Coordinates of C-alpha atoms and ligand atoms in Angstrom, one line a residue:
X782 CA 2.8 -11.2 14.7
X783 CA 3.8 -7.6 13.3
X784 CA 2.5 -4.6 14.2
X785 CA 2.9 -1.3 12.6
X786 CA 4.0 2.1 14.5
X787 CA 3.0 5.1 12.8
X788 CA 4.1 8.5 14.2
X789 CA 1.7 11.0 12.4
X790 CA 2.2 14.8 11.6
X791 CA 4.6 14.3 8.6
X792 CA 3.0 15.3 4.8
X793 CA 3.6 13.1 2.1
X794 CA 6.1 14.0 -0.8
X795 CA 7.3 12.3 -3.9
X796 CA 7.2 9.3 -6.0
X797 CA 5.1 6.1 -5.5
X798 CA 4.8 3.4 -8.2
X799 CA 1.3 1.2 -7.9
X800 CA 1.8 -2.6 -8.2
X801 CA -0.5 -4.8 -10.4
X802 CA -3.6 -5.4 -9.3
X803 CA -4.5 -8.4 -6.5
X804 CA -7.9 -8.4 -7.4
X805 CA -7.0 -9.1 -11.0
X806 CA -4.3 -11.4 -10.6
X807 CA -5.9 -14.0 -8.2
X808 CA -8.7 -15.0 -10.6
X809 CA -6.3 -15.4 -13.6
X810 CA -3.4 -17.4 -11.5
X811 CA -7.0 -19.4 -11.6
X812 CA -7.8 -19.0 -14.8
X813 CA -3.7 -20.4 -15.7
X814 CA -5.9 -24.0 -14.7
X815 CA -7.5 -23.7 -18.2
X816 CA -4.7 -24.0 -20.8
X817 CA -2.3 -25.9 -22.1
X818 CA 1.5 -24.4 -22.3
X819 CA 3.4 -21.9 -20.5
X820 CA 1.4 -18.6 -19.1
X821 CA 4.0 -15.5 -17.9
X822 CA 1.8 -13.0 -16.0
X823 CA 3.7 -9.9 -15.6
X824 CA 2.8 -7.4 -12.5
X825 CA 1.6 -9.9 -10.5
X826 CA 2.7 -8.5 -6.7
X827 CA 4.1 -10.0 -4.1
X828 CA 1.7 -10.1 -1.5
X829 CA 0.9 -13.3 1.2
X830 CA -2.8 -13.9 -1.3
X831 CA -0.8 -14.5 -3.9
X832 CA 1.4 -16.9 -2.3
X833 CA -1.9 -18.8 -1.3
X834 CA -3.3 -18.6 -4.7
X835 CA 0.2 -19.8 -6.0
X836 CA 0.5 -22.6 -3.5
X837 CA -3.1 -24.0 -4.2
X838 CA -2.8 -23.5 -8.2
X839 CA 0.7 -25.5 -7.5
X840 CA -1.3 -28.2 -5.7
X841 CA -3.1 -28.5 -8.4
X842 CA -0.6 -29.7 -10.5
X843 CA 1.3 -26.4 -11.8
X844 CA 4.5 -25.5 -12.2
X845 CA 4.9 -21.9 -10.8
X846 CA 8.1 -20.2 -11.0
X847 CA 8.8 -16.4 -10.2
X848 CA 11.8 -14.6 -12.2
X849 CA 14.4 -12.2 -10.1
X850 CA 13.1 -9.0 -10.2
X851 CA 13.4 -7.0 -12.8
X852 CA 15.4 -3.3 -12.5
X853 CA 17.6 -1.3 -9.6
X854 CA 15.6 -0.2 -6.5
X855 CA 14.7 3.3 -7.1
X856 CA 15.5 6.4 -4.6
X857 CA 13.4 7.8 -2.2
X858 CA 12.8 11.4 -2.1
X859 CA 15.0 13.9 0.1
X860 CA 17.4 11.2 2.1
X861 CA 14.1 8.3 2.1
X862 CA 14.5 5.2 2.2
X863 CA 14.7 3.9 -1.7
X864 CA 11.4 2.0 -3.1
X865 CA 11.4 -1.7 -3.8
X866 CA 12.3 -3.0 -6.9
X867 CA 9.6 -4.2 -9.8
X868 CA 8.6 -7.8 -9.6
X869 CA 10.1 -10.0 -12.2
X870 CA 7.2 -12.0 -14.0
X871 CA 5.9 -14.9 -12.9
X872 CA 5.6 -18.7 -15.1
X873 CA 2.3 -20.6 -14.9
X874 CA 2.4 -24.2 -16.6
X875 CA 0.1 -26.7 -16.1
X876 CA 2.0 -29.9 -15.4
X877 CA -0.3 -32.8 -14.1
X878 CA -4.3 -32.9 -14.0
X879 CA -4.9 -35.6 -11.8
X880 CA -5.5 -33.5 -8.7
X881 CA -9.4 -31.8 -8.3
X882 CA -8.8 -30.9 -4.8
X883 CA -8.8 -27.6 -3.3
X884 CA -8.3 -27.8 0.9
X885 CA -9.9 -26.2 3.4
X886 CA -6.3 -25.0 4.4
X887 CA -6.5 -22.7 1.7
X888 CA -9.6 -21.8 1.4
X889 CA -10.0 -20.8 4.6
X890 CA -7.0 -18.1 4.6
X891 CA -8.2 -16.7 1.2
X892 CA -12.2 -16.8 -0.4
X893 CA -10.6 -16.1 -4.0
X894 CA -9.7 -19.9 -3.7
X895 CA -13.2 -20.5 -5.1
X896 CA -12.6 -18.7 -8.7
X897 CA -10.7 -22.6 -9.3
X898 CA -14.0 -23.9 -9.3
X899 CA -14.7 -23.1 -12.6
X900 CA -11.9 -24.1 -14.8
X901 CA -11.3 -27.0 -12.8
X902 CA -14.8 -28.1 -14.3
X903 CA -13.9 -26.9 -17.3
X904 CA -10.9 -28.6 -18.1
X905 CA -11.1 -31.8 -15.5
X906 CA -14.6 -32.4 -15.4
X907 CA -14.6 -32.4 -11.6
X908 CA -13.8 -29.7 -8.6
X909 CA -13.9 -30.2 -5.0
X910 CA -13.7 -27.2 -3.4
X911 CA -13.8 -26.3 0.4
X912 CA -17.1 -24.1 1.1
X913 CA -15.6 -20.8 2.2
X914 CA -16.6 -19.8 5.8
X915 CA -17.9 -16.1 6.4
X916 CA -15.0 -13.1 6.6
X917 CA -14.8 -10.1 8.6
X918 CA -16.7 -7.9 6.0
X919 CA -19.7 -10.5 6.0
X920 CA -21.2 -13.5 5.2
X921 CA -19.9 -14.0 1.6
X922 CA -21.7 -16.6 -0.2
X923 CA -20.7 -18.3 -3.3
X924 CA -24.0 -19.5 -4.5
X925 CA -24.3 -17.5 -7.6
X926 CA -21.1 -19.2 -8.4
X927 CA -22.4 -22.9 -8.3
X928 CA -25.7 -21.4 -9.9
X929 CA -24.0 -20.2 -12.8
X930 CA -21.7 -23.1 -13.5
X931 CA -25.2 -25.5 -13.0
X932 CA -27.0 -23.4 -15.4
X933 CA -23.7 -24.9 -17.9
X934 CA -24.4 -28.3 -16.6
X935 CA -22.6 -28.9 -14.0
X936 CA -23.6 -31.0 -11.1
X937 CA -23.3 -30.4 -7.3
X938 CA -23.3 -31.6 -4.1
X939 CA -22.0 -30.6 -0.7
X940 CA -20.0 -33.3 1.7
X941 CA -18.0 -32.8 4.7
X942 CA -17.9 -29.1 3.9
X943 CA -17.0 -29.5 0.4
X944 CA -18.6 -28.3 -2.7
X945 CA -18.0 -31.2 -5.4
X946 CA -18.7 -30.8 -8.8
X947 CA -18.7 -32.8 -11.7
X948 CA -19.1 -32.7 -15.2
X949 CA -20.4 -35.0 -17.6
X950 CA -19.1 -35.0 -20.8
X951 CA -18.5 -31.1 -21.8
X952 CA -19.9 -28.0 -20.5
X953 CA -22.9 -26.7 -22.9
X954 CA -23.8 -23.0 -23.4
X955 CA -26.4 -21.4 -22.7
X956 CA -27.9 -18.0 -22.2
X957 CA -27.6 -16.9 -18.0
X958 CA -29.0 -14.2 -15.4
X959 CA -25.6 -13.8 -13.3
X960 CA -26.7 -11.3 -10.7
X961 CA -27.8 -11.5 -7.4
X962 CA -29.5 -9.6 -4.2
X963 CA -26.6 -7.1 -4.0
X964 CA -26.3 -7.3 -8.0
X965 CA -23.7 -8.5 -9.7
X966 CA -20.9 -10.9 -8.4
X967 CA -17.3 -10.3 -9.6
X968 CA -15.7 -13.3 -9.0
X969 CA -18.7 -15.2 -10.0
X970 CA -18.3 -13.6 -13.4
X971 CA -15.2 -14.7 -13.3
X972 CA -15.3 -18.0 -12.7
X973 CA -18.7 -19.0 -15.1
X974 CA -16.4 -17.1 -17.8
X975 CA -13.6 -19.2 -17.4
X976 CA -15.9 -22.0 -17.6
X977 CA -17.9 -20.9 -20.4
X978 CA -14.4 -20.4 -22.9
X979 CA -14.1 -24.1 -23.0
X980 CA -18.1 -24.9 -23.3
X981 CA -19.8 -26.3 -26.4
X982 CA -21.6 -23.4 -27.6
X983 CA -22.7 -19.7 -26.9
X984 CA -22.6 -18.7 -23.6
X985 CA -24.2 -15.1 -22.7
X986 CA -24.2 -13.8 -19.6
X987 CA -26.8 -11.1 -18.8
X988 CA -26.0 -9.0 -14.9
X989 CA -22.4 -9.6 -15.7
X990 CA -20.2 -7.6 -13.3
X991 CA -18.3 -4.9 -15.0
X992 CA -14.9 -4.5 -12.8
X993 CA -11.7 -4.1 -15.2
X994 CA -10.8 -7.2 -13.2
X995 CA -13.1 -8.8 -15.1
X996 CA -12.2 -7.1 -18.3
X997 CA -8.3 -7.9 -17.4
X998 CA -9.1 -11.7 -16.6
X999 CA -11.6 -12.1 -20.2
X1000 CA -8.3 -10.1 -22.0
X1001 CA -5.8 -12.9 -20.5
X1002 CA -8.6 -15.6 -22.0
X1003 CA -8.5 -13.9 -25.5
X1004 CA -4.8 -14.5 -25.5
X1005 CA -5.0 -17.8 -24.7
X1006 CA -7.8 -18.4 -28.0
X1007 CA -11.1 -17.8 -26.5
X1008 CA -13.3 -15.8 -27.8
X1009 CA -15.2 -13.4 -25.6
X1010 CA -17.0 -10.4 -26.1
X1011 CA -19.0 -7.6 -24.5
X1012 CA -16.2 -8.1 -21.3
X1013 CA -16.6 -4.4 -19.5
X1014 CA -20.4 -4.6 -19.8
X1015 CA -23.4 -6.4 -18.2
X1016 CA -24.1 -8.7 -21.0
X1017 CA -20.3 -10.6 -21.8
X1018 CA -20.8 -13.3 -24.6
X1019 CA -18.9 -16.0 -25.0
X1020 CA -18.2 -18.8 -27.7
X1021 CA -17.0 -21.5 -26.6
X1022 CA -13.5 -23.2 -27.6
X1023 CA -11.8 -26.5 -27.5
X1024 CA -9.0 -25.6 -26.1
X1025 CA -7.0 -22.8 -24.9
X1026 CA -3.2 -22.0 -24.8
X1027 CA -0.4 -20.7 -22.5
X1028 CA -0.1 -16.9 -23.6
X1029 CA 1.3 -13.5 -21.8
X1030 CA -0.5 -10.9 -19.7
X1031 CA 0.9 -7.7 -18.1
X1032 CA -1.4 -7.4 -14.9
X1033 CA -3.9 -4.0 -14.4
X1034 CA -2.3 -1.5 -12.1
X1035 CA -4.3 -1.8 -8.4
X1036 CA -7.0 0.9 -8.6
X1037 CA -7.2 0.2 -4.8
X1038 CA -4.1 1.0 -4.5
X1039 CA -3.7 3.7 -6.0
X1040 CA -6.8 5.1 -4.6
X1041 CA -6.0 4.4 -0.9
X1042 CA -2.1 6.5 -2.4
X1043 CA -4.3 9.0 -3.6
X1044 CA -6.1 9.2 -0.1
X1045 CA -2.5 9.2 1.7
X1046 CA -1.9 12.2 -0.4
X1047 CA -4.9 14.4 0.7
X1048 CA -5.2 13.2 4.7
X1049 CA -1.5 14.4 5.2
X1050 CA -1.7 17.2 2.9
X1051 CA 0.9 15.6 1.0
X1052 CA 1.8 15.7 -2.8
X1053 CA 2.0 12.9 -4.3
X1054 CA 2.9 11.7 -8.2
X1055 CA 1.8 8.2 -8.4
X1056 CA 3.1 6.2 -11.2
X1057 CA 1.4 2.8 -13.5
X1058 CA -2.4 4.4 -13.0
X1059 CA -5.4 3.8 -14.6
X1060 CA -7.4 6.8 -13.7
X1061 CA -10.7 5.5 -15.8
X1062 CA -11.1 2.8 -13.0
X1063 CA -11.3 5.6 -10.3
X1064 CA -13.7 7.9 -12.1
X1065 CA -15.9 7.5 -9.0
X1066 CA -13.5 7.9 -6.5
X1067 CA -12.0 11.4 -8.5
X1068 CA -16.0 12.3 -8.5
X1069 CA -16.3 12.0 -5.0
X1070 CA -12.6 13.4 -4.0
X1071 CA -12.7 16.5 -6.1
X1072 CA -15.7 17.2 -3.9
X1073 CA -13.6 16.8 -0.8
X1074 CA -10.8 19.4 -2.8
X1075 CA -8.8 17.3 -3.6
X1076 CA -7.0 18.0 -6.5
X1077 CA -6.2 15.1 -9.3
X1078 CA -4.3 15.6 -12.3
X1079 CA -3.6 12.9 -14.8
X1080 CA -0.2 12.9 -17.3
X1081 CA -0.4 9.5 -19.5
X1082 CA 0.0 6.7 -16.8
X1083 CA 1.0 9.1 -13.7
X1084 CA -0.8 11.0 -11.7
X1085 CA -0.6 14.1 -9.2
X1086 CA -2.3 14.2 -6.2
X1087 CA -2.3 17.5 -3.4
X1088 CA -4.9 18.8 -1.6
X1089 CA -5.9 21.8 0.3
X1090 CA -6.3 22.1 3.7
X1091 CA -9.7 22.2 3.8
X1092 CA -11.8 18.7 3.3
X1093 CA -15.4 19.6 2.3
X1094 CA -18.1 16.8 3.6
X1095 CA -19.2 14.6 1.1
X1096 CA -22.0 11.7 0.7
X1097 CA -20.7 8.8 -0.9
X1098 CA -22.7 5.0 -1.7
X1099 CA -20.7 2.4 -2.6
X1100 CA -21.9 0.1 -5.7
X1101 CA -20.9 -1.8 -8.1
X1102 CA -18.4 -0.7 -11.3
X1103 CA -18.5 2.1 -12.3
X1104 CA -19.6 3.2 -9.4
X1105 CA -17.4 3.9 -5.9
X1106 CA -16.1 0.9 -4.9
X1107 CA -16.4 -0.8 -1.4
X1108 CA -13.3 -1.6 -1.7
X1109 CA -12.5 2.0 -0.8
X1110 CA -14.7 3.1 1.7
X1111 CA -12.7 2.7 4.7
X1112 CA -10.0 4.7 3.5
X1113 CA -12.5 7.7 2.5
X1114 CA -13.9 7.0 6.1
X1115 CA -10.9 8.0 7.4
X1116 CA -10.1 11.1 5.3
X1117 CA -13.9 12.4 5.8
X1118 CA -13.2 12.3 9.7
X1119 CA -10.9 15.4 9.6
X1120 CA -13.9 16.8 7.0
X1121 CA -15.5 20.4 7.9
X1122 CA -18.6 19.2 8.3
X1123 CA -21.2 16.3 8.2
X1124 CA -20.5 13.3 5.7
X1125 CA -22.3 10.2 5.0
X1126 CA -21.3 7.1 3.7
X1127 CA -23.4 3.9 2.9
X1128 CA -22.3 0.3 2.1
X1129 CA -24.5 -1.3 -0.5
X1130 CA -22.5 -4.0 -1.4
X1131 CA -21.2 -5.6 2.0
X1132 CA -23.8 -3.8 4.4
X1133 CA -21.7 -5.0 7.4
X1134 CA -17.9 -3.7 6.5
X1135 CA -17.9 -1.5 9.1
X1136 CA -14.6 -2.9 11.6
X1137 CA -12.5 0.3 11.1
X1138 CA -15.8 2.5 12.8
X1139 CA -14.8 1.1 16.5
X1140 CA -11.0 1.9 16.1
X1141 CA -11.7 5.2 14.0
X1142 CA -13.7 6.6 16.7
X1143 CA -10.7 5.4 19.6
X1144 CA -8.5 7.5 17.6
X1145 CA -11.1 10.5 18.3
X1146 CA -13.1 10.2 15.4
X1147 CA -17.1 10.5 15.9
X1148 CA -18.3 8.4 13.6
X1149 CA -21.9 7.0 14.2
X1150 CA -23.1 3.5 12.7
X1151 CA -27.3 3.6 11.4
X1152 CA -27.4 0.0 9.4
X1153 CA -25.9 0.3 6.2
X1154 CA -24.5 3.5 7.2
X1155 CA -22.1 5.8 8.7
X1156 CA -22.9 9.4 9.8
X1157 CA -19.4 11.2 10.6
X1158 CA -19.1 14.3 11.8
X1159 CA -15.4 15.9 10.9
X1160 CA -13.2 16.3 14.0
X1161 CA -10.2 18.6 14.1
X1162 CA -7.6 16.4 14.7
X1163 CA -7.3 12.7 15.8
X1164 CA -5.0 11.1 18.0
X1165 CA -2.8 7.9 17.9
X1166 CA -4.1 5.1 19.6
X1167 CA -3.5 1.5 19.9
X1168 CA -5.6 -0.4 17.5
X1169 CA -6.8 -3.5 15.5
X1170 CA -6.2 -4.1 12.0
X1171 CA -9.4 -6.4 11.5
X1172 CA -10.1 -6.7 7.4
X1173 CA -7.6 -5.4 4.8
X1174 CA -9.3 -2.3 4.2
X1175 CA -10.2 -1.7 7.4
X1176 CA -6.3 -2.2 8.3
X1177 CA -5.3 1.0 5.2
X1178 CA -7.9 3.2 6.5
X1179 CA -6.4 2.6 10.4
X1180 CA -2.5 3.6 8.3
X1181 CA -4.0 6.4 7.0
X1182 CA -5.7 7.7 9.8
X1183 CA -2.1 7.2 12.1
X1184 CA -0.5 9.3 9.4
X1185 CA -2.4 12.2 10.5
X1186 CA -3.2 11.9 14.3
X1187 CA -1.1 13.4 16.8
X1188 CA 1.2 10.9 18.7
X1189 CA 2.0 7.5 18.0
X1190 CA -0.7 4.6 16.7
X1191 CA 0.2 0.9 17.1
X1192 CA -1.4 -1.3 14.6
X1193 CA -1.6 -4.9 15.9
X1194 CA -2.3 -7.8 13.2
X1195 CA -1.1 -6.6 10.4
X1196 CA -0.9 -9.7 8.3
X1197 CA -4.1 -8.4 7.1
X1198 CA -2.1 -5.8 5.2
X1199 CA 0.1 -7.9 3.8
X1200 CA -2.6 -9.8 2.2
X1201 CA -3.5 -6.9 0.1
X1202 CA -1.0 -3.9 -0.2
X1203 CA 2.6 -4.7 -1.1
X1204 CA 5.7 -3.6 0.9
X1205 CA 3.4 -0.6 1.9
X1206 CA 5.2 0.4 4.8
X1207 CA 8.4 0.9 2.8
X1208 CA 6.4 2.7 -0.4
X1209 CA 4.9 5.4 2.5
X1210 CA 8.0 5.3 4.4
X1211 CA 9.9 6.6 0.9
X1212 CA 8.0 9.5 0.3
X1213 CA 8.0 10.5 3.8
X1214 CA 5.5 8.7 6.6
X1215 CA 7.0 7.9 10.2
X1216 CA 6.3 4.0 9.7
X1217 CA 7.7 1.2 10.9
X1218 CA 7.3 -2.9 11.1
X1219 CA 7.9 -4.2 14.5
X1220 CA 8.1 -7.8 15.8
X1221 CA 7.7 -7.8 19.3
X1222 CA 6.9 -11.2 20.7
Ligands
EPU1238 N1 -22.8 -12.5 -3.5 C1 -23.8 -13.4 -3.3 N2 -23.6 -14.7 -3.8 C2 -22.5 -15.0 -4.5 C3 -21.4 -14.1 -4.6 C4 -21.6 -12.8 -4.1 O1 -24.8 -13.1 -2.7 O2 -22.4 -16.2 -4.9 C5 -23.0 -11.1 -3.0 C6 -21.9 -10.7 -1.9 O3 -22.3 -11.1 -0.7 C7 -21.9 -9.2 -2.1 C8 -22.1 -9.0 -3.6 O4 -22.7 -10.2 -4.0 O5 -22.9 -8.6 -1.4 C9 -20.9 -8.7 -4.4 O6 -19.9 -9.6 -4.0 P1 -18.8 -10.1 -5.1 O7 -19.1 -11.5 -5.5 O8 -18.8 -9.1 -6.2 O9 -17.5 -10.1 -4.3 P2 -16.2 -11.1 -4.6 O10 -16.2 -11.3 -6.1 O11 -16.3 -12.2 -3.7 C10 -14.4 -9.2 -5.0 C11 -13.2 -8.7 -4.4 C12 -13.5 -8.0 -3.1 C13 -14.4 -6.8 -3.4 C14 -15.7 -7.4 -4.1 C15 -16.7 -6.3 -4.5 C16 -11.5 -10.3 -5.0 C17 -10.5 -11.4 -4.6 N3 -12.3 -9.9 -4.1 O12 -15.0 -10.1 -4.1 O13 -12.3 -7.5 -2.6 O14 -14.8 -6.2 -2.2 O15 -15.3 -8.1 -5.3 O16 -16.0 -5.4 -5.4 O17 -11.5 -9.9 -6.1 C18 -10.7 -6.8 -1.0 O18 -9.8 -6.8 -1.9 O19 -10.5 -6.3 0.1 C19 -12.0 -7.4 -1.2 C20 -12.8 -7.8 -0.3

């Protein structure tokens, strides 16, 4: 297993370049399930998620082949190592139709397996797919899913720990309330729109989430002949086709990405230009990190991030789109540790994503858990520690935080990293951070 060794003190400088988005491109390697001919997603990172998502798509009878990437590796600033190349674009053809199946193999390494519930309905008239177990950031259930794809006729049952769905005849339209306790679901969006672009009829779905994930996947579908609108907003209508084809999709950058970059940035008081941005999807985050003084500046697709050496104390919530993601929180955790003052921070949307608190406060943070929320009081400095990467974005806050304490922190399990942020060791390590991958058995 790999860990990470981070010796902090150095400040960030120079170029980073964002890779396409995770969230984004796991639903639509789904979403490939629904048409007929060749699909070429462009941006799609490399990352172990996607290699799930490719490998159960692949099971289920597609043809997935990844080009050579595409352009020269690029320097890194003042003597760096240079930054990875771009990703050539990956082919998505559906090739055989006969298998329904998704494994609990999968599943179980990766709860995005469940967005192939819906166009395997669609398009095969039958799913069975593994009920995913709880995560690290909570119990994580799917039922709006199944709700939503019942309300279009679908029928279901549970066996051996499998959801199994069938269809008879075609999926029928109708008109849907899609949210939930915690409000609206994003990959349940997802996967009842993908469903609903090959139903019989109008589909309209009122508490639809409003992620651009969403907005990216319902863009790929209009390419491919369905006909969607209101995608970006709570109420997304839909008219169903009967059929869709293979078209081609550049992927949204990673606003998580690029936010936890943009963090980086301000916790080592670092300036950073980040490059392939979408600053409208952070307009939360810049809200809540120009309070900290942090200082944002957007040029077309790049951005310039510095900071001054003061971090004000901030309150943050997290919610859903447009609002600060949870997606996120961690990694402002961290940087509101070395605050001048007393934040707060509450999780509305996964009230028990709190792993990092434990290892934050080993590193010298004093960070105090009430429920849903997190009172932390700014410390000076931290130190470097030994610690547990336990969920993905509970592993980027720990980076961050080792960036800035004093000494050396060892990051054990770092596979979770890899799930979600792509070759970030090298990306950090070009523009300046004392990081490093060891093996050590
Ligand atoms: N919920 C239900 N029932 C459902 C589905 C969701 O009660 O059937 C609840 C959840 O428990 C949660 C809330 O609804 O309280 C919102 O969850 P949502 O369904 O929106 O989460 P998701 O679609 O499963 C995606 C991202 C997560 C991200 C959340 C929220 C992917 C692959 N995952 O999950 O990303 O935190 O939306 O924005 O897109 C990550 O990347 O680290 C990650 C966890």
């Amino acid at each position: 297993m790999d860990s990470f060794l981070i010796r902090g003190g150095t400040r960030l400088k120079g170029k980073i370049e964002i890779s396409g988005s995770k969230n984004s491109a796991l639903p639509i390697l789904a979403a490939c399930l629904l048409a007929n001919g060749k699909t070429t997603l462009k941006g799609v990172p490399r990352l172990s998620d996607i290699d799930s998502m490719a490998k159960l798509i692949g099971e289920l009878g597609c043809h997935v082949f990844r080009h050579e990437p595409g352009g020269a590796p690029q320097p890194g600033a003042d003597g760096q190592p240079p930054m990875p190349a771009l990703n050539g674009p990956l082919d998505i053809e559906v090739t055989d139709e006969k298998q329904c199946e998704a494994r609990y193999d999968i599943v179980k390494t990766m709860r995005a397996s469940i967005c192939v519930l819906g166009p395997l309905l669609a398009k095969r008239g039958r799913a069975v797919v593994s009920i995913p177990g709880g995560c690290a950031i909570g119990d994580r259930p799917v039922d709006l899913h199944v709700r939503g794809l019942q309300k279009l006729g679908a029928e279901f049952r549970t066996e051996n720990g499998n959801i199994i769905g069938e269809v008879r005849g075609r999926l029928k339209g109708c008109r849907m309330y899609l949210g939930g306790a915690q409000g609206p679901t994003v990959l349940g969006t997802i996967n009842v729109m993908c469903a609903a672009a090959l139903a019989d009829g109008e589909t309209v779905l009122v508490g639809a989430a409003c992620e651009p994930e969403v907005v990216d996947c319902a863009e790929l579908l209009i390419k491919m002949g369905a006909n969607i609108k209101g995608h970006g907003t709570p109420e997304i209508r839909i008219e169903g086709v009967d059929q869709l084809v293979g078209a081609e999709h550049r992927i949204i950058p990673d606003r998580i990405e690029c936010g936890t970059f943009i963090i980086a940035a301000a916790i080592t008081n670092g300036e950073l230009e980040l490059k392939n941005c979408n600053l409208d999807h952070l307009i939360a985050v810049v809200d809540r990190l120009d309070e900290v003084g942090v200082k944002i500046e957007r040029q077309n697709g790049t951005i310039f991030v510095s900071s001054s050496r003061r971090l004000n104390p901030v309150e943050m919530t997290t919610q859903p789109f447009p609002g600060f993601p949870t997606d996120l929180q961690a990694q402002l955790m961290a940087l509101l540790c070395l605050g001048d003052g007393m934040s707060v921070v509450t999780e509305r949307i996964f009230p028990d994503r709190f792993l990092h608190v434990g290892e934050l406060n080993r590193m010298g943070a004093r960070v105090r858990k009430e429920g849903p929320t997190a009172i932390i009081q700014g410390v000076k400095e931290m130190q470097g520690a030994s610690v547990m990467a336990s969920d993905l974005r509970a592993s980027a806050a720990l980076v961050l935080a080792g960036m800035v304490a004093r000494g050396t922190t060892r990051i054990d399990r770092v596979y979770h990293i890899d799930r979600g942020y792509e070759k970030i060791e090298q990306k950090l390590a070009a523009v300046g951070a004392d990081i490093q991958r060891v093996n050590e058995k």
